[in-house]
Amino acid sequence: MLTTAIFPGRYVQGEGALAVLGEELARLGARGFAVLDPFAADTLKPEIEAGLAGKVVLASERFGGECSDEEIARLAETAKGSGAEVIAGIGGGKALDTAKAVAHSLGKPVAIVPTIASTDAPTSALSVIYTPDGAFKRYLILPHNPALVLVDTGVIARAPVRFLVAGMGDALSTWFEAEDCRIKRGANMTGRLGPMTAYALARLCYDTLLQFGVLAKAACAQQVVTPALEHIVEANTLLSGLGFESGGLAAAHAIHNGLTVLHETHAYWHGEKVAIGTLALLMLADRPPALIEEVFGFCESVGLPTTLAAIGLGGADDAALMRVAERACAEGETIWNEPHLVNPRRVVAALRAVDAEGARRAKALKLAA
């Protein structure tokens, strides 16, 4: 039996990490090309230039907003013309996925510098490709993980709290999906089974969220870096990335992909929709009531959505939810890694059950207050 785990080449995290950007990039090449999301382009350029310290020549281009085939082709053409030896992505998840895809198309190493901790995209050999209007299109499986992931937690702390919380929503799915893959003997992102290391890291991710999530949110609200914030940034970024990629995905991310077919969800972050997918996974997979209670409680404590209304679907009818479910159950989707009976009707039922329980708990909390 073959098991396979994959990891980024180098992971650097801490307050002020941008100060060593040039030192770290120089390991990969003397000339670089950076995909900058709007925040990085408008706010971080002085820090980026100071961190380069003359060690790397870095051209850059502003990211257009969607990780689409069209945007990847546009940026690859510009990067090729710059003579870049290394591609860097600086910004949020879609900008980072785009930079990874650009690097792949050019056969260059990629360095990833997230400015928010909203997804586990930074460490993975994966780009999620969307249509230009934001609907999920496909996964692009890459042959290599990023050569470098550099996370400045001082920058993360300055971002809106919602991003950190969304990252916790994405990370929340990690253990449940990896565990279902372990039980089903479902493939991870390499197409093989994961090793025990991956499942252990996935569990550590979940435990870290429960232990430090509330404290990290409070620190981020004050725009300060604390040990709790460092722990959650690592969970959202590294542990979640390693756990999903080498452990595997199942229903939560498939349901997220289904939710993207409804335009009403496009204003909500990936991790917010994954949180709903995780709660639906718990219902679909008949998890113990005490565990479902624990996960609902965690979501409420940090502000993750627990009802369909919280992701723009308060008025969704069964026909709309069936569209979600049919997309989630498409051939090749990760929902088939579930070790339980799966079909679109059961997915709709799970979403309705989540919505009802979330509404019931919200009402009870309001009455108790």
mmCIF file of C-alpha atoms in Angstrom:
data_model
loop_
_atom_site.group_PDB
_atom_site.id
_atom_site.type_symbol
_atom_site.label_atom_id
_atom_site.label_comp_id
_atom_site.label_asym_id
_atom_site.label_seq_id
_atom_site.Cartn_x
_atom_site.Cartn_y
_atom_site.Cartn_z
ATOM 1 C CA MET A 1 0.000 0.000 0.000
ATOM 2 C CA LEU A 2 1.378 3.376 -1.023
ATOM 3 C CA THR A 3 0.738 6.467 1.077
ATOM 4 C CA THR A 4 1.832 9.935 0.035
ATOM 5 C CA ALA A 5 2.130 13.296 1.761
ATOM 6 C CA ILE A 6 3.175 16.581 0.174
ATOM 7 C CA PHE A 7 4.439 19.767 1.817
ATOM 8 C CA PRO A 8 5.659 23.254 0.867
ATOM 9 C CA GLY A 9 9.423 23.558 0.567
ATOM 10 C CA ARG A 10 9.835 26.198 3.264
ATOM 11 C CA TYR A 11 7.397 27.798 5.719
ATOM 12 C CA VAL A 12 8.255 31.075 7.465
ATOM 13 C CA GLN A 13 5.813 32.681 9.928
ATOM 14 C CA GLY A 14 6.002 35.511 12.434
ATOM 15 C CA GLU A 15 5.489 39.190 13.057
ATOM 16 C CA GLY A 16 7.729 41.184 10.713
ATOM 17 C CA ALA A 17 8.395 38.267 8.351
ATOM 18 C CA LEU A 18 8.205 40.598 5.322
ATOM 19 C CA ALA A 19 11.573 41.966 6.415
ATOM 20 C CA VAL A 20 13.242 38.754 5.209
ATOM 21 C CA LEU A 21 11.349 38.546 1.904
ATOM 22 C CA GLY A 22 14.431 39.327 -0.202
ATOM 23 C CA GLU A 23 16.577 36.834 1.687
ATOM 24 C CA GLU A 24 13.991 34.109 1.166
ATOM 25 C CA LEU A 25 13.214 34.907 -2.494
ATOM 26 C CA ALA A 26 16.915 35.003 -3.357
ATOM 27 C CA ARG A 27 17.049 31.253 -2.690
ATOM 28 C CA LEU A 28 14.796 30.829 -5.745
ATOM 29 C CA GLY A 29 16.046 33.414 -8.218
ATOM 30 C CA ALA A 30 17.485 36.880 -8.765
ATOM 31 C CA ARG A 31 14.517 38.199 -10.781
ATOM 32 C CA GLY A 32 10.906 37.778 -9.754
ATOM 33 C CA PHE A 33 7.397 38.676 -10.826
ATOM 34 C CA ALA A 34 4.716 39.309 -8.210
ATOM 35 C CA VAL A 35 0.941 39.037 -8.537
ATOM 36 C CA LEU A 36 -0.334 41.652 -6.093
ATOM 37 C CA ASP A 37 -3.936 41.769 -4.943
ATOM 38 C CA PRO A 38 -5.404 45.272 -4.468
ATOM 39 C CA PHE A 39 -4.531 45.448 -0.752
ATOM 40 C CA ALA A 40 -0.908 44.467 -1.363
ATOM 41 C CA ALA A 41 -0.610 46.806 -4.334
ATOM 42 C CA ASP A 42 -2.109 49.787 -2.518
ATOM 43 C CA THR A 43 -0.798 49.273 1.023
ATOM 44 C CA LEU A 44 2.203 46.957 1.283
ATOM 45 C CA LYS A 45 4.528 48.119 -1.488
ATOM 46 C CA PRO A 46 6.830 50.080 0.874
ATOM 47 C CA GLU A 47 7.179 47.056 3.178
ATOM 48 C CA ILE A 48 7.702 44.719 0.235
ATOM 49 C CA GLU A 49 10.414 46.936 -1.251
ATOM 50 C CA ALA A 50 12.137 47.315 2.128
ATOM 51 C CA GLY A 51 12.018 43.539 2.624
ATOM 52 C CA LEU A 52 13.626 42.906 -0.762
ATOM 53 C CA ALA A 53 16.703 44.779 0.510
ATOM 54 C CA GLY A 54 18.171 44.906 -2.986
ATOM 55 C CA LYS A 55 18.573 41.119 -3.081
ATOM 56 C CA VAL A 56 15.930 40.464 -5.754
ATOM 57 C CA VAL A 57 14.577 42.509 -8.679
ATOM 58 C CA LEU A 58 10.801 42.185 -8.453
ATOM 59 C CA ALA A 59 8.368 43.303 -11.175
ATOM 60 C CA SER A 60 4.678 43.231 -10.303
ATOM 61 C CA GLU A 61 1.156 43.349 -11.718
ATOM 62 C CA ARG A 62 -2.193 44.011 -10.036
ATOM 63 C CA PHE A 63 -4.522 40.990 -9.735
ATOM 64 C CA GLY A 64 -7.834 41.294 -11.594
ATOM 65 C CA GLY A 65 -10.063 39.676 -8.965
ATOM 66 C CA GLU A 66 -10.864 36.112 -10.084
ATOM 67 C CA CYS A 67 -8.623 33.064 -10.404
ATOM 68 C CA SER A 68 -9.883 32.355 -13.904
ATOM 69 C CA ASP A 69 -8.207 30.867 -16.960
ATOM 70 C CA GLU A 70 -8.395 34.280 -18.597
ATOM 71 C CA GLU A 71 -6.615 36.044 -15.718
ATOM 72 C CA ILE A 72 -3.965 33.341 -15.487
ATOM 73 C CA ALA A 73 -3.195 33.688 -19.212
ATOM 74 C CA ARG A 74 -2.984 37.491 -18.963
ATOM 75 C CA LEU A 75 -0.574 37.445 -16.025
ATOM 76 C CA ALA A 76 1.538 34.615 -17.443
ATOM 77 C CA GLU A 77 2.163 36.639 -20.593
ATOM 78 C CA THR A 78 3.253 39.653 -18.538
ATOM 79 C CA ALA A 79 5.457 37.545 -16.247
ATOM 80 C CA LYS A 80 7.133 35.863 -19.196
ATOM 81 C CA GLY A 81 8.014 39.250 -20.654
ATOM 82 C CA SER A 82 9.648 40.310 -17.376
ATOM 83 C CA GLY A 83 12.201 37.503 -17.490
ATOM 84 C CA ALA A 84 11.180 36.274 -14.058
ATOM 85 C CA GLU A 85 12.956 33.307 -12.490
ATOM 86 C CA VAL A 86 10.432 33.023 -9.653
ATOM 87 C CA ILE A 87 6.766 33.969 -9.385
ATOM 88 C CA ALA A 88 5.411 35.428 -6.143
ATOM 89 C CA GLY A 89 1.816 35.777 -5.045
ATOM 90 C CA ILE A 90 1.112 38.430 -2.420
ATOM 91 C CA GLY A 91 -2.445 38.847 -1.166
ATOM 92 C CA GLY A 92 -5.566 36.773 -0.545
ATOM 93 C CA GLY A 93 -6.476 33.246 -1.598
ATOM 94 C CA LYS A 94 -7.545 33.837 -5.196
ATOM 95 C CA ALA A 95 -4.487 35.969 -5.965
ATOM 96 C CA LEU A 96 -2.287 33.260 -4.483
ATOM 97 C CA ASP A 97 -3.974 30.495 -6.473
ATOM 98 C CA THR A 98 -3.522 32.601 -9.601
ATOM 99 C CA ALA A 99 0.186 33.073 -8.888
ATOM 100 C CA LYS A 100 0.584 29.311 -8.452
ATOM 101 C CA ALA A 101 -1.141 28.671 -11.770
ATOM 102 C CA VAL A 102 0.999 31.317 -13.513
ATOM 103 C CA ALA A 103 4.179 29.744 -12.130
ATOM 104 C CA HIS A 104 3.013 26.322 -13.302
ATOM 105 C CA SER A 105 2.301 27.570 -16.818
ATOM 106 C CA LEU A 106 5.795 29.058 -17.015
ATOM 107 C CA GLY A 107 7.626 26.198 -15.278
ATOM 108 C CA LYS A 108 8.907 28.451 -12.491
ATOM 109 C CA PRO A 109 8.992 28.070 -8.696
ATOM 110 C CA VAL A 110 6.389 30.010 -6.726
ATOM 111 C CA ALA A 111 6.634 31.931 -3.452
ATOM 112 C CA ILE A 112 3.424 32.632 -1.570
ATOM 113 C CA VAL A 113 2.941 35.599 0.781
ATOM 114 C CA PRO A 114 -0.601 35.642 2.209
ATOM 115 C CA THR A 115 -1.898 38.906 3.638
ATOM 116 C CA ILE A 116 -4.940 37.270 5.224
ATOM 117 C CA ALA A 117 -5.424 33.908 6.939
ATOM 118 C CA SER A 118 -8.776 33.209 5.309
ATOM 119 C CA THR A 119 -8.002 29.882 3.564
ATOM 120 C CA ASP A 120 -5.476 27.055 3.477
ATOM 121 C CA ALA A 121 -4.589 27.885 -0.137
ATOM 122 C CA PRO A 122 -1.045 29.178 0.561
ATOM 123 C CA THR A 123 0.672 25.845 1.211
ATOM 124 C CA SER A 124 -1.047 23.646 -1.360
ATOM 125 C CA ALA A 125 -0.193 22.311 -4.804
ATOM 126 C CA LEU A 126 -3.656 23.296 -5.927
ATOM 127 C CA SER A 127 -5.356 26.219 -7.604
ATOM 128 C CA VAL A 128 -9.133 26.528 -7.510
ATOM 129 C CA ILE A 129 -10.230 27.866 -10.884
ATOM 130 C CA TYR A 130 -13.418 29.911 -11.177
ATOM 131 C CA THR A 131 -15.307 31.400 -14.086
ATOM 132 C CA PRO A 132 -14.822 35.172 -14.571
ATOM 133 C CA ASP A 133 -18.108 35.753 -12.702
ATOM 134 C CA GLY A 134 -17.060 33.711 -9.666
ATOM 135 C CA ALA A 135 -18.627 30.243 -10.075
ATOM 136 C CA PHE A 136 -16.455 27.215 -9.291
ATOM 137 C CA LYS A 137 -15.040 25.680 -12.473
ATOM 138 C CA ARG A 138 -12.416 23.066 -11.582
ATOM 139 C CA TYR A 139 -9.422 22.151 -9.453
ATOM 140 C CA LEU A 140 -6.004 22.566 -11.061
ATOM 141 C CA ILE A 141 -3.716 19.979 -9.456
ATOM 142 C CA LEU A 142 -0.135 21.234 -9.613
ATOM 143 C CA PRO A 143 3.011 19.069 -9.721
ATOM 144 C CA HIS A 144 4.746 20.989 -6.924
ATOM 145 C CA ASN A 145 3.833 22.738 -3.689
ATOM 146 C CA PRO A 146 5.031 26.311 -3.250
ATOM 147 C CA ALA A 147 8.781 26.528 -2.783
ATOM 148 C CA LEU A 148 8.229 29.183 -0.104
ATOM 149 C CA VAL A 149 5.325 30.283 2.081
ATOM 150 C CA LEU A 150 6.042 33.447 4.067
ATOM 151 C CA VAL A 151 3.399 34.647 6.544
ATOM 152 C CA ASP A 152 3.813 37.998 8.303
ATOM 153 C CA THR A 153 1.398 37.792 11.233
ATOM 154 C CA GLY A 154 1.720 41.543 11.752
ATOM 155 C CA VAL A 155 0.086 41.985 8.337
ATOM 156 C CA ILE A 156 -2.523 39.316 9.120
ATOM 157 C CA ALA A 157 -3.461 41.136 12.346
ATOM 158 C CA ARG A 158 -4.169 44.341 10.425
ATOM 159 C CA ALA A 159 -6.722 42.650 8.167
ATOM 160 C CA PRO A 160 -10.449 42.661 9.040
ATOM 161 C CA VAL A 161 -11.408 40.032 11.620
ATOM 162 C CA ARG A 162 -13.849 38.454 9.162
ATOM 163 C CA PHE A 163 -10.939 37.072 7.133
ATOM 164 C CA LEU A 164 -9.415 35.283 10.121
ATOM 165 C CA VAL A 165 -12.807 33.862 11.075
ATOM 166 C CA ALA A 166 -13.404 32.674 7.508
ATOM 167 C CA GLY A 167 -10.044 30.915 7.681
ATOM 168 C CA MET A 168 -11.218 29.131 10.794
ATOM 169 C CA GLY A 169 -14.294 28.040 8.836
ATOM 170 C CA ASP A 170 -12.096 26.540 6.133
ATOM 171 C CA ALA A 171 -9.821 24.893 8.703
ATOM 172 C CA LEU A 172 -12.825 23.542 10.612
ATOM 173 C CA SER A 173 -13.532 21.056 7.822
ATOM 174 C CA THR A 174 -10.009 19.631 7.799
ATOM 175 C CA TRP A 175 -10.244 16.906 10.424
ATOM 176 C CA PHE A 176 -13.766 15.791 9.500
ATOM 177 C CA GLU A 177 -12.940 15.417 5.820
ATOM 178 C CA ALA A 178 -9.576 13.748 6.459
ATOM 179 C CA GLU A 179 -11.201 11.364 8.929
ATOM 180 C CA ASP A 180 -13.869 10.384 6.415
ATOM 181 C CA CYS A 181 -11.160 9.766 3.830
ATOM 182 C CA ARG A 182 -9.265 7.633 6.353
ATOM 183 C CA ILE A 183 -12.341 5.525 7.091
ATOM 184 C CA LYS A 184 -13.371 5.207 3.428
ATOM 185 C CA ARG A 185 -9.739 4.801 2.323
ATOM 186 C CA GLY A 186 -10.418 7.691 0.012
ATOM 187 C CA ALA A 187 -7.645 9.345 -1.937
ATOM 188 C CA ASN A 188 -6.024 12.592 -0.898
ATOM 189 C CA MET A 189 -5.013 15.289 -3.390
ATOM 190 C CA THR A 190 -2.152 13.106 -4.699
ATOM 191 C CA GLY A 191 -4.583 10.366 -5.713
ATOM 192 C CA ARG A 192 -3.203 8.045 -3.024
ATOM 193 C CA LEU A 193 -3.981 7.321 0.605
ATOM 194 C CA GLY A 194 -2.631 9.683 3.216
ATOM 195 C CA PRO A 195 -0.125 8.667 5.907
ATOM 196 C CA MET A 196 -0.879 8.761 9.629
ATOM 197 C CA THR A 197 1.016 12.073 9.784
ATOM 198 C CA ALA A 198 -1.664 13.782 7.710
ATOM 199 C CA TYR A 199 -4.537 12.536 9.867
ATOM 200 C CA ALA A 200 -2.719 13.541 13.052
ATOM 201 C CA LEU A 201 -2.076 17.045 11.711
ATOM 202 C CA ALA A 202 -5.738 17.325 10.703
ATOM 203 C CA ARG A 203 -6.786 16.494 14.258
ATOM 204 C CA LEU A 204 -4.265 19.006 15.650
ATOM 205 C CA CYS A 205 -5.841 21.615 13.394
ATOM 206 C CA TYR A 206 -9.290 20.990 14.916
ATOM 207 C CA ASP A 207 -7.989 20.983 18.495
ATOM 208 C CA THR A 208 -6.103 24.247 17.912
ATOM 209 C CA LEU A 209 -9.239 25.952 16.598
ATOM 210 C CA LEU A 210 -11.260 24.971 19.643
ATOM 211 C CA GLN A 211 -8.506 25.981 22.072
ATOM 212 C CA PHE A 212 -7.398 29.307 20.613
ATOM 213 C CA GLY A 213 -10.084 30.493 18.158
ATOM 214 C CA VAL A 214 -11.912 32.926 20.433
ATOM 215 C CA LEU A 215 -8.674 34.408 21.827
ATOM 216 C CA ALA A 216 -7.199 34.825 18.356
ATOM 217 C CA LYS A 217 -10.315 36.612 17.130
ATOM 218 C CA ALA A 218 -10.081 39.028 20.081
ATOM 219 C CA ALA A 219 -6.426 39.753 19.307
ATOM 220 C CA CYS A 220 -7.140 40.352 15.633
ATOM 221 C CA ALA A 221 -9.953 42.739 16.562
ATOM 222 C CA GLN A 222 -7.325 44.806 18.395
ATOM 223 C CA GLN A 223 -4.846 44.391 15.508
ATOM 224 C CA VAL A 224 -2.234 42.860 17.781
ATOM 225 C CA VAL A 225 -0.170 39.683 17.506
ATOM 226 C CA THR A 226 -0.440 37.263 20.418
ATOM 227 C CA PRO A 227 0.541 33.598 20.792
ATOM 228 C CA ALA A 228 -3.125 32.657 20.269
ATOM 229 C CA LEU A 229 -3.195 34.563 16.982
ATOM 230 C CA GLU A 230 0.035 32.872 15.868
ATOM 231 C CA HIS A 231 -1.478 29.468 16.671
ATOM 232 C CA ILE A 232 -4.654 30.154 14.670
ATOM 233 C CA VAL A 233 -2.769 31.592 11.701
ATOM 234 C CA GLU A 234 -0.680 28.422 11.659
ATOM 235 C CA ALA A 235 -3.820 26.273 11.950
ATOM 236 C CA ASN A 236 -5.646 28.172 9.192
ATOM 237 C CA THR A 237 -2.652 28.160 6.878
ATOM 238 C CA LEU A 238 -0.226 25.308 7.506
ATOM 239 C CA LEU A 239 -2.133 22.670 9.482
ATOM 240 C CA SER A 240 -5.282 23.015 7.404
ATOM 241 C CA GLY A 241 -3.267 22.985 4.197
ATOM 242 C CA LEU A 242 -1.316 19.875 5.122
ATOM 243 C CA GLY A 243 -4.414 18.193 6.535
ATOM 244 C CA PHE A 244 -6.630 18.677 3.494
ATOM 245 C CA GLU A 245 -3.967 18.038 0.900
ATOM 246 C CA SER A 246 -2.382 14.938 2.395
ATOM 247 C CA GLY A 247 -5.455 13.771 4.350
ATOM 248 C CA GLY A 248 -8.112 14.402 1.726
ATOM 249 C CA LEU A 249 -11.357 16.263 1.075
ATOM 250 C CA ALA A 250 -14.909 14.975 1.371
ATOM 251 C CA ALA A 251 -18.409 16.474 1.657
ATOM 252 C CA ALA A 252 -17.701 19.901 3.156
ATOM 253 C CA HIS A 253 -15.753 21.240 0.188
ATOM 254 C CA ALA A 254 -18.018 19.536 -2.335
ATOM 255 C CA ILE A 255 -21.012 21.264 -0.757
ATOM 256 C CA HIS A 256 -19.082 24.555 -0.825
ATOM 257 C CA ASN A 257 -18.567 24.045 -4.551
ATOM 258 C CA GLY A 258 -22.278 23.396 -4.933
ATOM 259 C CA LEU A 259 -23.139 26.574 -3.047
ATOM 260 C CA THR A 260 -21.143 28.642 -5.546
ATOM 261 C CA VAL A 261 -23.702 27.905 -8.275
ATOM 262 C CA LEU A 262 -26.130 30.239 -6.485
ATOM 263 C CA HIS A 263 -25.256 33.866 -7.136
ATOM 264 C CA GLU A 264 -26.563 34.901 -3.719
ATOM 265 C CA THR A 265 -23.573 33.205 -2.055
ATOM 266 C CA HIS A 266 -20.904 35.068 -4.002
ATOM 267 C CA ALA A 267 -20.665 37.869 -1.440
ATOM 268 C CA TYR A 268 -19.571 35.360 1.206
ATOM 269 C CA TRP A 269 -16.083 34.021 1.807
ATOM 270 C CA HIS A 270 -14.895 30.524 0.944
ATOM 271 C CA GLY A 271 -14.502 29.541 4.596
ATOM 272 C CA GLU A 272 -17.947 30.827 5.510
ATOM 273 C CA LYS A 273 -19.504 28.524 2.926
ATOM 274 C CA VAL A 274 -17.204 25.659 3.937
ATOM 275 C CA ALA A 275 -18.459 26.058 7.523
ATOM 276 C CA ILE A 276 -22.000 25.389 6.298
ATOM 277 C CA GLY A 277 -20.621 22.470 4.301
ATOM 278 C CA THR A 278 -18.952 21.097 7.434
ATOM 279 C CA LEU A 279 -22.155 21.306 9.461
ATOM 280 C CA ALA A 280 -23.967 19.569 6.596
ATOM 281 C CA LEU A 281 -21.261 16.876 6.544
ATOM 282 C CA LEU A 282 -21.923 16.208 10.241
ATOM 283 C CA MET A 283 -25.624 15.716 9.533
ATOM 284 C CA LEU A 284 -25.002 13.684 6.392
ATOM 285 C CA ALA A 285 -22.477 11.416 8.095
ATOM 286 C CA ASP A 286 -24.551 10.819 11.266
ATOM 287 C CA ARG A 287 -21.909 12.210 13.612
ATOM 288 C CA PRO A 288 -22.627 11.949 17.370
ATOM 289 C CA PRO A 289 -24.976 14.654 18.721
ATOM 290 C CA ALA A 290 -22.352 15.787 21.248
ATOM 291 C CA LEU A 291 -19.876 16.456 18.447
ATOM 292 C CA ILE A 292 -22.486 18.321 16.395
ATOM 293 C CA GLU A 293 -23.235 20.408 19.488
ATOM 294 C CA GLU A 294 -19.523 21.168 19.902
ATOM 295 C CA VAL A 295 -19.106 22.307 16.314
ATOM 296 C CA PHE A 296 -22.236 24.475 16.339
ATOM 297 C CA GLY A 297 -20.988 26.016 19.587
ATOM 298 C CA PHE A 298 -17.586 26.769 18.096
ATOM 299 C CA CYS A 299 -19.135 28.401 15.043
ATOM 300 C CA GLU A 300 -21.327 30.577 17.256
ATOM 301 C CA SER A 301 -18.390 31.534 19.496
ATOM 302 C CA VAL A 302 -16.300 32.931 16.632
ATOM 303 C CA GLY A 303 -19.114 34.150 14.375
ATOM 304 C CA LEU A 304 -19.194 31.543 11.606
ATOM 305 C CA PRO A 305 -22.538 31.033 9.814
ATOM 306 C CA THR A 306 -24.867 28.335 11.078
ATOM 307 C CA THR A 307 -27.929 29.035 8.903
ATOM 308 C CA LEU A 308 -28.542 29.368 5.188
ATOM 309 C CA ALA A 309 -29.633 32.969 5.705
ATOM 310 C CA ALA A 310 -26.132 33.728 7.000
ATOM 311 C CA ILE A 311 -24.714 32.961 3.538
ATOM 312 C CA GLY A 312 -27.450 34.748 1.585
ATOM 313 C CA LEU A 313 -29.830 31.808 1.123
ATOM 314 C CA GLY A 314 -32.577 32.628 3.608
ATOM 315 C CA GLY A 315 -35.192 32.383 0.884
ATOM 316 C CA ALA A 316 -33.730 29.420 -0.987
ATOM 317 C CA ASP A 317 -36.360 26.887 -2.064
ATOM 318 C CA ASP A 318 -35.847 23.166 -2.571
ATOM 319 C CA ALA A 319 -35.225 23.636 -6.292
ATOM 320 C CA ALA A 320 -32.313 25.991 -5.550
ATOM 321 C CA LEU A 321 -30.889 23.651 -2.936
ATOM 322 C CA MET A 322 -31.207 20.751 -5.350
ATOM 323 C CA ARG A 323 -29.002 22.671 -7.789
ATOM 324 C CA VAL A 324 -26.445 22.976 -4.990
ATOM 325 C CA ALA A 325 -26.748 19.284 -4.142
ATOM 326 C CA GLU A 326 -26.468 18.085 -7.731
ATOM 327 C CA ARG A 327 -23.298 20.122 -8.202
ATOM 328 C CA ALA A 328 -21.914 18.810 -4.908
ATOM 329 C CA CYS A 329 -22.611 15.238 -6.081
ATOM 330 C CA ALA A 330 -21.132 15.684 -9.556
ATOM 331 C CA GLU A 331 -18.945 12.896 -10.917
ATOM 332 C CA GLY A 332 -15.429 13.191 -9.514
ATOM 333 C CA GLU A 333 -16.419 15.434 -6.604
ATOM 334 C CA THR A 334 -14.842 14.830 -3.213
ATOM 335 C CA ILE A 335 -18.221 14.076 -1.612
ATOM 336 C CA TRP A 336 -17.746 10.502 -2.853
ATOM 337 C CA ASN A 337 -15.019 10.120 -0.208
ATOM 338 C CA GLU A 338 -17.809 9.986 2.373
ATOM 339 C CA PRO A 339 -18.132 6.544 4.015
ATOM 340 C CA HIS A 340 -21.926 6.956 4.048
ATOM 341 C CA LEU A 341 -24.772 6.912 1.544
ATOM 342 C CA VAL A 342 -24.632 10.087 -0.550
ATOM 343 C CA ASN A 343 -27.067 11.475 -3.112
ATOM 344 C CA PRO A 344 -28.479 14.919 -3.921
ATOM 345 C CA ARG A 345 -31.669 14.333 -1.947
ATOM 346 C CA ARG A 346 -29.675 13.543 1.194
ATOM 347 C CA VAL A 347 -27.515 16.637 0.708
ATOM 348 C CA VAL A 348 -30.625 18.826 0.520
ATOM 349 C CA ALA A 349 -31.906 17.150 3.679
ATOM 350 C CA ALA A 350 -28.588 17.819 5.456
ATOM 351 C CA LEU A 351 -28.652 21.494 4.468
ATOM 352 C CA ARG A 352 -32.232 21.842 5.695
ATOM 353 C CA ALA A 353 -31.295 20.118 8.972
ATOM 354 C CA VAL A 354 -28.361 22.501 9.499
ATOM 355 C CA ASP A 355 -30.564 25.494 8.804
ATOM 356 C CA ALA A 356 -33.236 24.350 11.238
ATOM 357 C CA GLU A 357 -30.765 23.563 14.015
ATOM 358 C CA GLY A 358 -28.900 26.827 13.492
ATOM 359 C CA ALA A 359 -32.148 28.807 13.652
ATOM 360 C CA ARG A 360 -33.285 26.897 16.745
ATOM 361 C CA ARG A 361 -30.034 27.609 18.568
ATOM 362 C CA ALA A 362 -30.044 31.272 17.536
ATOM 363 C CA LYS A 363 -33.549 31.644 18.919
ATOM 364 C CA ALA A 364 -32.576 29.915 22.170
ATOM 365 C CA LEU A 365 -29.506 32.153 22.562
ATOM 366 C CA LYS A 366 -31.631 35.238 21.984
ATOM 367 C CA LEU A 367 -34.186 34.160 24.580
ATOM 368 C CA ALA A 368 -31.436 33.358 27.077
ATOM 369 C CA ALA A 369 -29.978 36.830 26.631
#
